[in-house]
Short mmCIF file of C-alpha atoms and ligand atoms in Angstrom, two decimals:
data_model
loop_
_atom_site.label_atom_id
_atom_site.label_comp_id
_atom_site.label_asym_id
_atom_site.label_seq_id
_atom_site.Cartn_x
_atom_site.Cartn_y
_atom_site.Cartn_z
CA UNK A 1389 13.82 39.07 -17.36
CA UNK A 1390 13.88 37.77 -13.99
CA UNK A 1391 12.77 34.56 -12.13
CA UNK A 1392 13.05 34.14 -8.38
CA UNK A 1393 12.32 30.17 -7.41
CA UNK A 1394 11.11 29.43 -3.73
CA UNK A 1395 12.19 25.97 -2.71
CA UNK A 1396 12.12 25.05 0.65
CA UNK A 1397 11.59 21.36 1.76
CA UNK A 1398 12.94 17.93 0.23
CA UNK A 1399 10.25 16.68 -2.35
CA UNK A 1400 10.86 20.33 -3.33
CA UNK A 1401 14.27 20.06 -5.16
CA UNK A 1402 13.50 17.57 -6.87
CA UNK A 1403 11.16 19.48 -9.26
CA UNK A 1404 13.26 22.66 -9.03
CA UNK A 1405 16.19 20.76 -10.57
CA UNK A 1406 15.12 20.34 -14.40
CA UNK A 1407 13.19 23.67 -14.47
CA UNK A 1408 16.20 25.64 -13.49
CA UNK A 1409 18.28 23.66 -16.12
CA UNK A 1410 15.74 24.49 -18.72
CA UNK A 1411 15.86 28.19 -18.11
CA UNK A 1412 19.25 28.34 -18.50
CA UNK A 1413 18.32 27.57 -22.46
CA UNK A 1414 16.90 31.20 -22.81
CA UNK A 1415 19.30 33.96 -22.48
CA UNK A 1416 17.00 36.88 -21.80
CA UNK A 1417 16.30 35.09 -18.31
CA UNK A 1418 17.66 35.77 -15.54
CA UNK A 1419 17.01 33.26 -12.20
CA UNK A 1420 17.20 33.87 -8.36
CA UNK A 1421 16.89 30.83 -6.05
CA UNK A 1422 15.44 30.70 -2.42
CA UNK A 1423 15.68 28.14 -0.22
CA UNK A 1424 13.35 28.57 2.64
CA UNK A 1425 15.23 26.51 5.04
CA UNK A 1426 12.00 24.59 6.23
CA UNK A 1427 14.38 21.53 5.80
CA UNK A 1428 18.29 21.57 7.16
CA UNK A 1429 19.40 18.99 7.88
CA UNK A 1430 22.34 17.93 5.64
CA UNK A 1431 20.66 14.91 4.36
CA UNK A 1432 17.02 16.18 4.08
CA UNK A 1433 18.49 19.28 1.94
CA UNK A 1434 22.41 19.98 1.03
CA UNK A 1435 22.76 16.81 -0.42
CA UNK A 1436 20.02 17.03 -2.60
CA UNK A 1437 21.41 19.96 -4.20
CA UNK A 1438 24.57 17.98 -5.03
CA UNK A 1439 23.28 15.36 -6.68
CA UNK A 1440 20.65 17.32 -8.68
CA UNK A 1441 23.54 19.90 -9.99
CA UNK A 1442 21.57 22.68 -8.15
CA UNK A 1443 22.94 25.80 -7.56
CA UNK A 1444 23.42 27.34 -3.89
CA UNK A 1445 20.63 29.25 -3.07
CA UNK A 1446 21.10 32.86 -3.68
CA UNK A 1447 19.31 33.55 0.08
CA UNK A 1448 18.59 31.47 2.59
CA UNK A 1449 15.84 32.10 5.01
CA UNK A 1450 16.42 29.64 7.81
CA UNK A 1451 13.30 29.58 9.14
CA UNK A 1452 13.69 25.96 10.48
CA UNK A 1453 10.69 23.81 12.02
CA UNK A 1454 7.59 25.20 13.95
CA UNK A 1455 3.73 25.02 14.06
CA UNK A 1456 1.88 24.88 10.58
CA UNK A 1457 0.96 28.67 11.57
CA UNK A 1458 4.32 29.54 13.12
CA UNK A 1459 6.92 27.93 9.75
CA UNK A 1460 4.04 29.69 7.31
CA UNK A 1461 4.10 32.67 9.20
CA UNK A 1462 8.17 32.98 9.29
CA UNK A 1463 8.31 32.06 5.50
CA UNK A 1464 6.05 34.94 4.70
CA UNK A 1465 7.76 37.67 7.48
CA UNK A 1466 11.56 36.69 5.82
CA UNK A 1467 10.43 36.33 2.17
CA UNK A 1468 8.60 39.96 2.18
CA UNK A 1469 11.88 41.89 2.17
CA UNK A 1470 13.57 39.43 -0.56
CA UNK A 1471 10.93 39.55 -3.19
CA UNK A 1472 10.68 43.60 -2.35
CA UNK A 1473 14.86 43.99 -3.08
CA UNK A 1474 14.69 41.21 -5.84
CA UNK A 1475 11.48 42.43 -8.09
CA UNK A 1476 11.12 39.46 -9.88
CA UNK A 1477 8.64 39.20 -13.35
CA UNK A 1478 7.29 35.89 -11.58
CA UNK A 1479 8.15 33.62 -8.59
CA UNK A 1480 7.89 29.90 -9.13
CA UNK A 1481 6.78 27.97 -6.50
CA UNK A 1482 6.44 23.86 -6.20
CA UNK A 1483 4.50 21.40 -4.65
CA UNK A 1484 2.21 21.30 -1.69
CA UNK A 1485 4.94 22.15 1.04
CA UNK A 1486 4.28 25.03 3.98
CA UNK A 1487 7.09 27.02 1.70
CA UNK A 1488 4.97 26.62 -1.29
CA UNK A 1489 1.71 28.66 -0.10
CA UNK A 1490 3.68 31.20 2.10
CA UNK A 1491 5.53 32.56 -0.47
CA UNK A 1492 2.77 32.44 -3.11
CA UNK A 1493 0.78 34.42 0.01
CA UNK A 1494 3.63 37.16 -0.30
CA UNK A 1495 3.66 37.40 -3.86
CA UNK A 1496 0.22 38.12 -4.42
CA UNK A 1497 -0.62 40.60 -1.57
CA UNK A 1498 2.65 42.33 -3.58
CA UNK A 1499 1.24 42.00 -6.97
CA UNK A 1500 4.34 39.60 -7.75
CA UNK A 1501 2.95 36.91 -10.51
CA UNK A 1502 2.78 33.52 -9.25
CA UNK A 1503 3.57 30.12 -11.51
CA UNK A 1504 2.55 26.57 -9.65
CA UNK A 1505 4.60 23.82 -10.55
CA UNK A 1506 2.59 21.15 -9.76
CA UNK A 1507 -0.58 22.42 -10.28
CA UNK A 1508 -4.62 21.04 -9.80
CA UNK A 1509 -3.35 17.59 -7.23
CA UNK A 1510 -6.18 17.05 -4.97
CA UNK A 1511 -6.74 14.53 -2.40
CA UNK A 1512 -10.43 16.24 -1.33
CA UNK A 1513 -9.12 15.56 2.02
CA UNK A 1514 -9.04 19.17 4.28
CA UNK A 1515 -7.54 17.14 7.19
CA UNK A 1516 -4.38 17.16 5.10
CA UNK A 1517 -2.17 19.94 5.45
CA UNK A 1518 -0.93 19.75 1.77
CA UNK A 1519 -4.60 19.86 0.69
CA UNK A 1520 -4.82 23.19 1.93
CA UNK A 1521 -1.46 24.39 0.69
CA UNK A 1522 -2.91 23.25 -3.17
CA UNK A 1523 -5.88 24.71 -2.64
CA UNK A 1524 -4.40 27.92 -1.71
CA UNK A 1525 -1.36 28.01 -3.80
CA UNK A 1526 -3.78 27.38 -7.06
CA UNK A 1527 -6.59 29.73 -6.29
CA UNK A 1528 -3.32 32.85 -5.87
CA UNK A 1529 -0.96 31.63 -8.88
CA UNK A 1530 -1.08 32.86 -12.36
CA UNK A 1531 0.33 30.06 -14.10
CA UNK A 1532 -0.90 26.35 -13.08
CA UNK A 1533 1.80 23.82 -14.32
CA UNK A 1534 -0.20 20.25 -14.16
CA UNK A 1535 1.62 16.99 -14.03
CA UNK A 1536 -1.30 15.08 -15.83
CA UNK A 1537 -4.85 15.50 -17.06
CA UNK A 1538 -6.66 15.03 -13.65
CA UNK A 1539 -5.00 18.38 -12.35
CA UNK A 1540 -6.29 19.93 -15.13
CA UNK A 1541 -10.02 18.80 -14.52
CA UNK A 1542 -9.58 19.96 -10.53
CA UNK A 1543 -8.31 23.05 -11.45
CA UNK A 1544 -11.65 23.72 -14.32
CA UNK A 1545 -13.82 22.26 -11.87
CA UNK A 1546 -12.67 25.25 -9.54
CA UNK A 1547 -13.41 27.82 -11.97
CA UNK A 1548 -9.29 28.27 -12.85
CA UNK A 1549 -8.89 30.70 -16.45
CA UNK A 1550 -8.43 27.71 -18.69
CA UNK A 1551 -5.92 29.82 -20.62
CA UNK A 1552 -3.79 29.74 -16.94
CA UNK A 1553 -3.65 25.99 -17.25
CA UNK A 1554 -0.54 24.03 -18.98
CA UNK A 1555 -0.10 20.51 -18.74
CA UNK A 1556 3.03 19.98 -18.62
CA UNK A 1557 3.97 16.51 -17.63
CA UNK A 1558 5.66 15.52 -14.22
CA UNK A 1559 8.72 17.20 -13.72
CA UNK A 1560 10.11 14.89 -10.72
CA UNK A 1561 10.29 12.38 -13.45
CA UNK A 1562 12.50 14.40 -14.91
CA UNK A 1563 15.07 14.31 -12.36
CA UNK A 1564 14.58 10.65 -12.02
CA UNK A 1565 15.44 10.33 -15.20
CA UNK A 1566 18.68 11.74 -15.17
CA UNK A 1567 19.63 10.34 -12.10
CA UNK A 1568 18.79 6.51 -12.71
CA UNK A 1569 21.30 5.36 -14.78
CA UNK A 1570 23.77 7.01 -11.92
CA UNK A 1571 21.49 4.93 -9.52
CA UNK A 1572 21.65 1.73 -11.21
CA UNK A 1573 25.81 1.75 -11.51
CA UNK A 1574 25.71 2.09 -7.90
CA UNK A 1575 27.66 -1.19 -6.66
CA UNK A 1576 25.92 -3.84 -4.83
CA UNK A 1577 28.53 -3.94 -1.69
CA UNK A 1578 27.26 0.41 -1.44
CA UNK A 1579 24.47 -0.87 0.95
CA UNK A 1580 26.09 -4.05 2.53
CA UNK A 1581 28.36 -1.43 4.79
CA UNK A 1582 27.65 -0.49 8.02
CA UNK A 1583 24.17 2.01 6.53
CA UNK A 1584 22.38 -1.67 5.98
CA UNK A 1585 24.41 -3.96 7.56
CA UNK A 1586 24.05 -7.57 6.35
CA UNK A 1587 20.69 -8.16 6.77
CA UNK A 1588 19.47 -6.48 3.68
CA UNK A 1589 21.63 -6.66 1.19
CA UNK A 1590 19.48 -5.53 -2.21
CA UNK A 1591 20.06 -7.91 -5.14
CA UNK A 1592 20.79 -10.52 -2.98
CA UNK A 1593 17.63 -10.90 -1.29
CA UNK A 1594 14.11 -9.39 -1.92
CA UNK A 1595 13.29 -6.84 0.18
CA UNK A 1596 10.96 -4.10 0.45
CA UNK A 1597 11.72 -0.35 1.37
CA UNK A 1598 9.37 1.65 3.68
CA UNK A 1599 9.23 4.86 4.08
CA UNK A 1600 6.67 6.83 6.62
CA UNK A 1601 6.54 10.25 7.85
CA UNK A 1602 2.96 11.72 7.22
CA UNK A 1603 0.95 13.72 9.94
CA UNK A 1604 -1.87 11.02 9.82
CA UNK A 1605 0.32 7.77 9.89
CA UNK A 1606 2.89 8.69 12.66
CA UNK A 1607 1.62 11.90 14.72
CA UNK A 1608 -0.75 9.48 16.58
CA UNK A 1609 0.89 6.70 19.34
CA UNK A 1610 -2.13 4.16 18.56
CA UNK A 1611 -1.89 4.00 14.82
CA UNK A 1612 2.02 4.38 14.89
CA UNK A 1613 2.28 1.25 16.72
CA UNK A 1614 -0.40 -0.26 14.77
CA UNK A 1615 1.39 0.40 11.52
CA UNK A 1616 4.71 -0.74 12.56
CA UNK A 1617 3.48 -3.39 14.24
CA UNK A 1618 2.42 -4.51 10.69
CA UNK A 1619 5.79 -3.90 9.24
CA UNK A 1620 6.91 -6.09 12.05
CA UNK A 1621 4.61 -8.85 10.56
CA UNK A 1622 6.21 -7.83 6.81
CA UNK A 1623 9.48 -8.89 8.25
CA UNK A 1624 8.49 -12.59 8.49
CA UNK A 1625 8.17 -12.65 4.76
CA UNK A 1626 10.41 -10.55 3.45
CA UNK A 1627 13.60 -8.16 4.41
CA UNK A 1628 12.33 -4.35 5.38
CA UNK A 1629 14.46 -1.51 4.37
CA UNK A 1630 13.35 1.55 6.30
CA UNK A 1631 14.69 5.22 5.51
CA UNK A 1632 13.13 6.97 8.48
CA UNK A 1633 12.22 10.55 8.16
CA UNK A 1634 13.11 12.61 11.13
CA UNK A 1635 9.77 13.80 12.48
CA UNK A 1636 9.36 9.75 12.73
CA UNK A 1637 12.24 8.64 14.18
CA UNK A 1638 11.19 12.05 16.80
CA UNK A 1639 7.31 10.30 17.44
CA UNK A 1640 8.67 7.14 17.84
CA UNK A 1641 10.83 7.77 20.45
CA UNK A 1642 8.47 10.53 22.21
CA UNK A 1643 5.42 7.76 22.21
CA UNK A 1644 8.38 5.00 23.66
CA UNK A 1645 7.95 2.34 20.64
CA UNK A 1646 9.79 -0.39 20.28
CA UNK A 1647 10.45 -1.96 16.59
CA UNK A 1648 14.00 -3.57 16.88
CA UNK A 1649 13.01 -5.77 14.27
CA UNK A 1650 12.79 -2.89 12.23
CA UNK A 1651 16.12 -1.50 11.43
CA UNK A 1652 15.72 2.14 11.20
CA UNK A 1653 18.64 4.13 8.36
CA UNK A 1654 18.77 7.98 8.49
CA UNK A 1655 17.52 9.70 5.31
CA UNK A 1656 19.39 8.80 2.38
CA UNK A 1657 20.68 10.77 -0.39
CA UNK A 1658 18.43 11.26 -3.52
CA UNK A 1659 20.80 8.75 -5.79
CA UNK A 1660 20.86 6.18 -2.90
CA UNK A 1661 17.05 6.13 -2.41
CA UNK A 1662 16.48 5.89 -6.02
CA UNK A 1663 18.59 2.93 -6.45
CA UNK A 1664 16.86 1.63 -3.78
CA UNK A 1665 13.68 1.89 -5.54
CA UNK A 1666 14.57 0.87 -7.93
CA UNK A 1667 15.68 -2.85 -7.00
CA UNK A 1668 13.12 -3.28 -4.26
CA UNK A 1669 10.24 -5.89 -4.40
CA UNK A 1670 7.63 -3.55 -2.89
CA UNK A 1671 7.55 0.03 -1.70
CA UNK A 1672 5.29 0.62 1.40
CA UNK A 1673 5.42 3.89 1.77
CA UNK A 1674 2.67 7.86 2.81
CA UNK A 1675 5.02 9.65 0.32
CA UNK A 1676 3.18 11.73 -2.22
CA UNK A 1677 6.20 11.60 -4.85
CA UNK A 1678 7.39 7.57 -4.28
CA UNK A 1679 4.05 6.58 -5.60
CA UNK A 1680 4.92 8.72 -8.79
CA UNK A 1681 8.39 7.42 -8.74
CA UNK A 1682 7.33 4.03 -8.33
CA UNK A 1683 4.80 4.02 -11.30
CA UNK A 1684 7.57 5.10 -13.41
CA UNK A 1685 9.92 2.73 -12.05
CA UNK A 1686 7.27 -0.14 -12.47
CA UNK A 1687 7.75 -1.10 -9.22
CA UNK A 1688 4.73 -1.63 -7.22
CA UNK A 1689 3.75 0.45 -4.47
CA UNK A 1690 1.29 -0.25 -1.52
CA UNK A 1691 0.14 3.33 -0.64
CA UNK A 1692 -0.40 4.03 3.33
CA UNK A 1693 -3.41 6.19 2.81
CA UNK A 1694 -7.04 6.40 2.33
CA UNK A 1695 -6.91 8.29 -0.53
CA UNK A 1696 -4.13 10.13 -3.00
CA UNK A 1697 -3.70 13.23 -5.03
CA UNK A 1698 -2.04 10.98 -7.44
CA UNK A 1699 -5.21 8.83 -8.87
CA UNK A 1700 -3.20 8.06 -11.94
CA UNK A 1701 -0.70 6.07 -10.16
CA UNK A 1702 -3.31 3.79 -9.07
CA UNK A 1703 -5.67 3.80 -12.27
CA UNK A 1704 -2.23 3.77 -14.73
CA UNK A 1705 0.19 2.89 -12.71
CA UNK A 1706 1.58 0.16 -9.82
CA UNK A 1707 0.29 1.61 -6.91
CA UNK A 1708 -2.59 0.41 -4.40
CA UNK A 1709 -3.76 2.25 -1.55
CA UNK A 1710 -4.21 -0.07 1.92
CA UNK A 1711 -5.19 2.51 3.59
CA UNK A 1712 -4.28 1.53 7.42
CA UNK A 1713 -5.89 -2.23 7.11
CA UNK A 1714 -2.79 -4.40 8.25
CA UNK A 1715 -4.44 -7.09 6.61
CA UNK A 1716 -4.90 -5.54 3.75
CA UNK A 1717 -0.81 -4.95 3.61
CA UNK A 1718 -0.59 -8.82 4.14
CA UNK A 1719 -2.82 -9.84 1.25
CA UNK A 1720 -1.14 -7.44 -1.17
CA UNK A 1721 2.44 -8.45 -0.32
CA UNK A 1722 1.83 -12.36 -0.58
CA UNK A 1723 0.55 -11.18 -3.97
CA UNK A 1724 3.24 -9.45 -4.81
CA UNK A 1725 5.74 -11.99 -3.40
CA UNK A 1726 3.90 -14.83 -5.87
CA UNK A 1727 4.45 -12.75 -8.68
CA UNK A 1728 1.49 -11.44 -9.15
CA UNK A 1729 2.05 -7.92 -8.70
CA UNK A 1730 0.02 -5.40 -10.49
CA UNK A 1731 1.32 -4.11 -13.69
CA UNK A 1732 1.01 -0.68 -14.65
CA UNK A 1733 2.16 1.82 -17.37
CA UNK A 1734 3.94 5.14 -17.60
CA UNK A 1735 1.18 8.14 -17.61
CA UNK A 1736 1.46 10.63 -20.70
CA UNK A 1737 4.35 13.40 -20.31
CA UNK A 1738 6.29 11.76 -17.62
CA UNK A 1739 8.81 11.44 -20.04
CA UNK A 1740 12.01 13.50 -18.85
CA UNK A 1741 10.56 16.77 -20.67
CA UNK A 1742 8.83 18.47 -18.30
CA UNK A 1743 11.00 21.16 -16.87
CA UNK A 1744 11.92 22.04 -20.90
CA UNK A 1745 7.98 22.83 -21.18
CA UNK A 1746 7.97 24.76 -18.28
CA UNK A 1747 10.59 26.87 -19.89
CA UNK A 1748 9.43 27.72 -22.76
CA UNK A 1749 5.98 28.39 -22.19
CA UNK A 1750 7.54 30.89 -19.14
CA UNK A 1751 10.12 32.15 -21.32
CA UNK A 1752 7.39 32.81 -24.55
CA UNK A 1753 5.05 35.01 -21.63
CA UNK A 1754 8.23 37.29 -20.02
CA UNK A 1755 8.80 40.00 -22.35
CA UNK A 1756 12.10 39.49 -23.80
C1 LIG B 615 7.12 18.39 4.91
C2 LIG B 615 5.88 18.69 4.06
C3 LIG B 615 5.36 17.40 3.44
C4 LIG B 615 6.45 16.65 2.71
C5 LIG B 615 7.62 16.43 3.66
C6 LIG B 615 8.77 15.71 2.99
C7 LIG B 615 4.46 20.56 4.83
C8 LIG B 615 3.18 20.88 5.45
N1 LIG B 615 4.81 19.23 4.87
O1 LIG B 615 6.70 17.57 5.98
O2 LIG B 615 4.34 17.72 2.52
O3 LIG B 615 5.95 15.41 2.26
O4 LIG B 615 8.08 17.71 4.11
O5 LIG B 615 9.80 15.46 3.90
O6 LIG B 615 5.15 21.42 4.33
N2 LIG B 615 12.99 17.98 10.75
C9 LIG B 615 14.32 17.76 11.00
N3 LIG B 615 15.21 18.18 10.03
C10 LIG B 615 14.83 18.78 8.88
C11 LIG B 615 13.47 19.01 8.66
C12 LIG B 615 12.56 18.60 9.60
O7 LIG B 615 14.70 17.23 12.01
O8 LIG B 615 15.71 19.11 8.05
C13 LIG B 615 12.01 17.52 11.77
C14 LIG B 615 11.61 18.63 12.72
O9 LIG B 615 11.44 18.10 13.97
C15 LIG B 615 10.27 19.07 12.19
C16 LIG B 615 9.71 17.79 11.61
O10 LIG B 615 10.84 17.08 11.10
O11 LIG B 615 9.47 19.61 13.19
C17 LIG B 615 8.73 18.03 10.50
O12 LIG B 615 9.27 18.91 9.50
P1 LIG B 615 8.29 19.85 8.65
O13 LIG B 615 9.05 20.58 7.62
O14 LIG B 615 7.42 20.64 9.57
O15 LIG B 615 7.31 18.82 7.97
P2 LIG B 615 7.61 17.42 7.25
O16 LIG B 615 6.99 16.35 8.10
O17 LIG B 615 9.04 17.26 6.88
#
């Protein structure tokens, strides 16, 4: 029977990793990868696939960057063709990413069956473009994959098939777990070279790693500055490690910031960032999937946002949302700093085992 993935942007591989791996396990399936192309660059995409032990993408659809309408448009006009040639049984899609509900679009005006890994997240916040991709990409698929129990309340709440709905546990943990030991042996002189310089040398000194890239945060000159001026103010107390995403590093020069005191890296590698992560005092970051790493990791996180998709990494987990109150970043890092950070636990089925429940309940509906 055959499978046809869509992957397209980085928090994307990530989760396609340990549910190809798992399929491998039954031999009646057959798999077919895309890669959308919505991310390139080498260290936004190729590298990913090295470290995760993915396989090259059977077809490539290049589509690049564009307009929400324009990228979601391209996906759907490129993918059409493919998924005609390739006649899958089902099309997995993941995440909340522009590739995510464009190809789930295709497959259902085709009669293609959908499965949503990453199923029932919401934020209840339209003005988010991933809010509409969830929406969307739920309400079309056949199969909802949840990471924990609140997708599966969303998704009833909705009117979803209950028998659709399979809570399967948080397959990006999986990854992380087979990466971290890998992470951890990573030697302490890896980020004293010339990607950190001196002045943040992890395990030497506490510092905490930022990362930054959502619409909201950095699309606006006003609350850009506003929010790096805060890092600025971070820097007094502690060392700031900043991977910067590239539609960031793009606004920041476009709105003519200035944050020298902010040393800005390029995106780093999946093992690299994990490591990071791993070590770091604090993680200030807009990322949907750090605040799940983060929880896992124990480390806590102080969430850029108003709200999250990912309530159980605040009610079980480390992270707090500050929102865009500079003085609420303050507090919560002197807290942190004295020790006091807030301890959290690991949520149900984040426990490396994921993708393997993915497979089977896929591999139990194909015909065999
Ligand atoms: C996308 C996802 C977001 C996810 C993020 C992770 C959507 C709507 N958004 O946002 O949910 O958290 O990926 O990174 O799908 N660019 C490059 N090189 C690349 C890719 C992008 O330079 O390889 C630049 C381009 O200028 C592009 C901009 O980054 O216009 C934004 O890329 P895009 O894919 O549109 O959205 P992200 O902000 O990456």
């Amino acid at each position: 029977m055959k499978l046809l993935h869509v992957v397209g942007a980085r928090p994307n591989f990530m989760k396609v990793a340990p549910v190809l791996a798992a399929l491998r396990a039954h031999s009646h399936v057959s798999q077919l990868l895309v890669h959308t192309g919505q991310h390139y660059d080498a260290n936004m995409s190729d590298i990913f696939f090295e470290q995760l032990g993915i396989p090259a993408p059977d077809v490539n659809l290049s589509v690049g960057s564009g307009t929400h309408a324009r990228q979601t448009a391209e996906i759907m006009l490129r993918f059409e063709p493919v998924l005609v040639s390739a006649q899958p049984d089902l099309v997995l899609v993941y995440g909340d990413v522009n590739s995510t509900v464009a190809a789930a679009l295709v497959c259902s005006k085709l009669g293609v069956r959908v499965a949503h890994v990453e199923a029932g997240l919401r934020s209840f916040d339209r003005f988010m473009p991933e809010e509409i991709n969830r929406l969307v990409t739920d309400r079309l698929a056949d199969l909802l994959f949840t990471p924990s129990e609140d997708g599966d309340l969303n998704l009833r709440n909705e009117g979803a098939a209950p028998e659709k709905i399979f809570r399967a546990g948080n397959v990006m943990i999986d990854s992380l777990v087979k990466l971290l030991p890998l992470a951890q042996a990573r030697p302490v002189q890896f980020w004293r070279g010339e990607q950190l310089g001196e002045q943040a040398p992890p395990h030497a000194q506490p510092y905490a790693l930022v990362t930054l890239h959502r619409p909201s945060n950095v699309d606006d000159s006003a609350t850009l500055k506003s929010i790096l001026q805060a890092l600025i103010d971070v820097t007094r107390d502690v060392a700031v490690v900043f991977p910067a995403h590239p539609r960031t590093r793009q606004r920041i020069a476009e709105f003519g910031l200035r944050a020298p005191q902010l040393q800005l890296l390029d995106p780093l590698s999946y093992v690299d960032f994990l490591a990071l992560q791993s070590h770091a005092q604090v993680v200030i970051t807009d990322s949907g999937g750090i605040q799940e790493e983060t929880t896992y990791l124990g480390v806590p996180c102080l969430t850029l946002r108003e709200n999250t998709e990912r309530p159980i990494t605040v009610s079980l987990g480390t992270n707090t949302l500050v929102g865009r109150d500079p003085q609420k970043l303050k507090t919560e890092i002197a807290r942190i700093l004295e020790g006091r950070q807030k301890k959290g636990t690991i949520p149900p089925l984040w426990d490396g085992h994921a993708g393997e429940r993915i497979a089977k309940v896929i591999a139990a509906q194909l015909p065999g």
